[in-house]
């Protein structure tokens, strides 16, 4: 196991912002920079490309001021270009101290994009480095398209570094710009670079076009790279860059390599960047995905109960998360017992069996039952108030037709006596409630509570198969407030269940002679 520290440079605010459709506002950039520097504690952040816009300049100024106050301005880097000093001036105006100078790392790029010979390009670079140093900037150099350079023109790459290694470059940053490398190639090329230039600091910058960014980053580190580039959630051009959380976990667990990263903050920064970028994290993305610490199969929960048989080094608490046990048709008794214990609910074996059966039934109708659903499922199944269920819904029909008002027919039993009514309304549930009101007000002469608030919630993601929880707030005539909840795969059904629960709660009031509830 290697025992050395690797620099982590996060490029979410520069390369990550090159994700299609992503553009951070200045205050969003500052918020992300604060999290990365102060809380996640990455070594360096690359925050912008020079000369992009005035808004970008404002953002870089804000970040540089903050970093200076925090005492880590030397951790803030800006991508600049070989443009006769224009990028250098832009960065200086922002208060920056470090330029990441973009140069050509393959002969193909140098000749066909710049229309220059290698020596002409090197001369331009040397002049820009001199100007940067005269302005007090430190210089890192990107060798763009380095991976293709090593495949097609390695002598060009060697000549570039030999020509520039003695002019005060802090870091040579070697990108797999088009994401073409395999881990084996990365290892071969990095060993070559390190053996030829043993006193040079090399960073590796990976792209994920073949889904090999993390593997290539690991190979680069084990082959001598001193720094690696990442982005939060793997944002970046095309298929993105190596994700910060994944790289951190792999380096720590697979290589025993030390970094400065505070792992417990990785989930928080992931959520912030997800919100600002609008790019949703895949549920199965390692470390930060919604599902990655969720056991679904009941046998896994059983194994965890007995000896943590299905756990590995990726303990969720490391990353500010916790292990969860999914509820559904595959969960089994062990998963349900784990969830009940976490909620502080104690059931007998027979009660647990009934709840398990109900969850399995719900699981056949939808993909997921959440832990938040569990207390309501328990209440529904165990029927703690069954002896007092004096109001029972015996049947209903709601209709919705184009051009016509929704209509409902309702049949209920109150203390064993049957009542029926129908009504139209502005919606299916509204029609159902109005039919109930007809029974209570017209037939029974009772006051019917006023519906004050109606709230529906489903799990994140907006899935159409979500288990719907409906909470309805009712106001009694005397000012009291009553809230009832119910859940079902159908929103109208959930609301109707919540309404029947309310009627059962107030029914005893009528029998006490209080007709003005």
PDB file of N, CA, C and O in Angstrom, residues 376 379-380 482 484-487 496-506:
ATOM      1  N   UNK A 376     -47.658   4.652   8.917  1.00  0.00           N
ATOM      2  CA  UNK A 376     -49.035   4.677   8.449  1.00  0.00           C
ATOM      3  C   UNK A 376     -49.480   3.288   8.001  1.00  0.00           C
ATOM      4  O   UNK A 376     -50.632   2.896   8.194  1.00  0.00           O
ATOM      5  N   UNK A 379     -50.196   1.479  11.194  1.00  0.00           N
ATOM      6  CA  UNK A 379     -51.486   1.893  11.748  1.00  0.00           C
ATOM      7  C   UNK A 379     -52.639   1.294  10.948  1.00  0.00           C
ATOM      8  O   UNK A 379     -53.632   0.816  11.512  1.00  0.00           O
ATOM      9  N   UNK A 380     -52.506   1.306   9.618  1.00  0.00           N
ATOM     10  CA  UNK A 380     -53.568   0.741   8.780  1.00  0.00           C
ATOM     11  C   UNK A 380     -53.736  -0.757   9.024  1.00  0.00           C
ATOM     12  O   UNK A 380     -54.850  -1.268   9.116  1.00  0.00           O
ATOM     13  N   UNK A 482     -57.892  19.447  13.187  1.00  0.00           N
ATOM     14  CA  UNK A 482     -57.654  18.007  13.149  1.00  0.00           C
ATOM     15  C   UNK A 482     -56.945  17.673  11.848  1.00  0.00           C
ATOM     16  O   UNK A 482     -57.341  18.144  10.777  1.00  0.00           O
ATOM     17  N   UNK A 484     -55.509  14.469   9.467  1.00  0.00           N
ATOM     18  CA  UNK A 484     -55.510  13.032   9.209  1.00  0.00           C
ATOM     19  C   UNK A 484     -54.696  12.747   7.955  1.00  0.00           C
ATOM     20  O   UNK A 484     -54.657  13.549   7.025  1.00  0.00           O
ATOM     21  N   UNK A 485     -54.049  11.578   7.964  1.00  0.00           N
ATOM     22  CA  UNK A 485     -53.214  11.177   6.840  1.00  0.00           C
ATOM     23  C   UNK A 485     -53.607   9.788   6.374  1.00  0.00           C
ATOM     24  O   UNK A 485     -54.122   8.978   7.147  1.00  0.00           O
ATOM     25  N   UNK A 486     -53.317   9.504   5.127  1.00  0.00           N
ATOM     26  CA  UNK A 486     -53.475   8.155   4.599  1.00  0.00           C
ATOM     27  C   UNK A 486     -52.577   8.009   3.385  1.00  0.00           C
ATOM     28  O   UNK A 486     -52.091   9.010   2.835  1.00  0.00           O
ATOM     29  N   UNK A 487     -52.345   6.780   2.985  1.00  0.00           N
ATOM     30  CA  UNK A 487     -51.485   6.570   1.829  1.00  0.00           C
ATOM     31  C   UNK A 487     -52.051   5.478   0.954  1.00  0.00           C
ATOM     32  O   UNK A 487     -52.733   4.564   1.411  1.00  0.00           O
ATOM     33  N   UNK A 496     -59.447   9.869   0.237  1.00  0.00           N
ATOM     34  CA  UNK A 496     -60.696   9.304   0.768  1.00  0.00           C
ATOM     35  C   UNK A 496     -60.435   8.563   2.071  1.00  0.00           C
ATOM     36  O   UNK A 496     -61.195   8.680   3.042  1.00  0.00           O
ATOM     37  N   UNK A 497     -59.339   7.816   2.124  1.00  0.00           N
ATOM     38  CA  UNK A 497     -58.986   7.115   3.368  1.00  0.00           C
ATOM     39  C   UNK A 497     -58.765   8.106   4.510  1.00  0.00           C
ATOM     40  O   UNK A 497     -59.197   7.878   5.645  1.00  0.00           O
ATOM     41  N   UNK A 498     -58.056   9.214   4.200  1.00  0.00           N
ATOM     42  CA  UNK A 498     -57.805  10.221   5.232  1.00  0.00           C
ATOM     43  C   UNK A 498     -59.116  10.831   5.724  1.00  0.00           C
ATOM     44  O   UNK A 498     -59.268  11.159   6.913  1.00  0.00           O
ATOM     45  N   UNK A 499     -60.087  10.985   4.833  1.00  0.00           N
ATOM     46  CA  UNK A 499     -61.381  11.562   5.205  1.00  0.00           C
ATOM     47  C   UNK A 499     -62.158  10.614   6.122  1.00  0.00           C
ATOM     48  O   UNK A 499     -62.756  11.038   7.118  1.00  0.00           O
ATOM     49  N   UNK A 500     -62.154   9.335   5.820  1.00  0.00           N
ATOM     50  CA  UNK A 500     -62.850   8.358   6.662  1.00  0.00           C
ATOM     51  C   UNK A 500     -62.196   8.293   8.036  1.00  0.00           C
ATOM     52  O   UNK A 500     -62.875   8.144   9.072  1.00  0.00           O
ATOM     53  N   UNK A 501     -60.875   8.424   8.107  1.00  0.00           N
ATOM     54  CA  UNK A 501     -60.195   8.477   9.406  1.00  0.00           C
ATOM     55  C   UNK A 501     -60.692   9.656  10.225  1.00  0.00           C
ATOM     56  O   UNK A 501     -60.919   9.554  11.431  1.00  0.00           O
ATOM     57  N   UNK A 502     -60.858  10.815   9.557  1.00  0.00           N
ATOM     58  CA  UNK A 502     -61.360  11.998  10.253  1.00  0.00           C
ATOM     59  C   UNK A 502     -62.764  11.753  10.800  1.00  0.00           C
ATOM     60  O   UNK A 502     -63.077  12.085  11.957  1.00  0.00           O
ATOM     61  N   UNK A 503     -63.640  11.142  10.017  1.00  0.00           N
ATOM     62  CA  UNK A 503     -65.011  10.898  10.461  1.00  0.00           C
ATOM     63  C   UNK A 503     -65.042   9.964  11.671  1.00  0.00           C
ATOM     64  O   UNK A 503     -65.855  10.137  12.580  1.00  0.00           O
ATOM     65  N   UNK A 504     -64.142   8.991  11.695  1.00  0.00           N
ATOM     66  CA  UNK A 504     -64.093   8.098  12.849  1.00  0.00           C
ATOM     67  C   UNK A 504     -63.581   8.806  14.102  1.00  0.00           C
ATOM     68  O   UNK A 504     -63.958   8.457  15.217  1.00  0.00           O
ATOM     69  N   UNK A 505     -62.725   9.803  13.914  1.00  0.00           N
ATOM     70  CA  UNK A 505     -62.228  10.533  15.085  1.00  0.00           C
ATOM     71  C   UNK A 505     -63.291  11.441  15.685  1.00  0.00           C
ATOM     72  O   UNK A 505     -63.316  11.658  16.891  1.00  0.00           O
ATOM     73  N   UNK A 506     -64.163  11.978  14.851  1.00  0.00           N
ATOM     74  CA  UNK A 506     -65.157  12.911  15.403  1.00  0.00           C
ATOM     75  C   UNK A 506     -66.484  12.224  15.755  1.00  0.00           C
ATOM     76  O   UNK A 506     -67.320  12.814  16.436  1.00  0.00           O
TER      77      UNK A 506
END
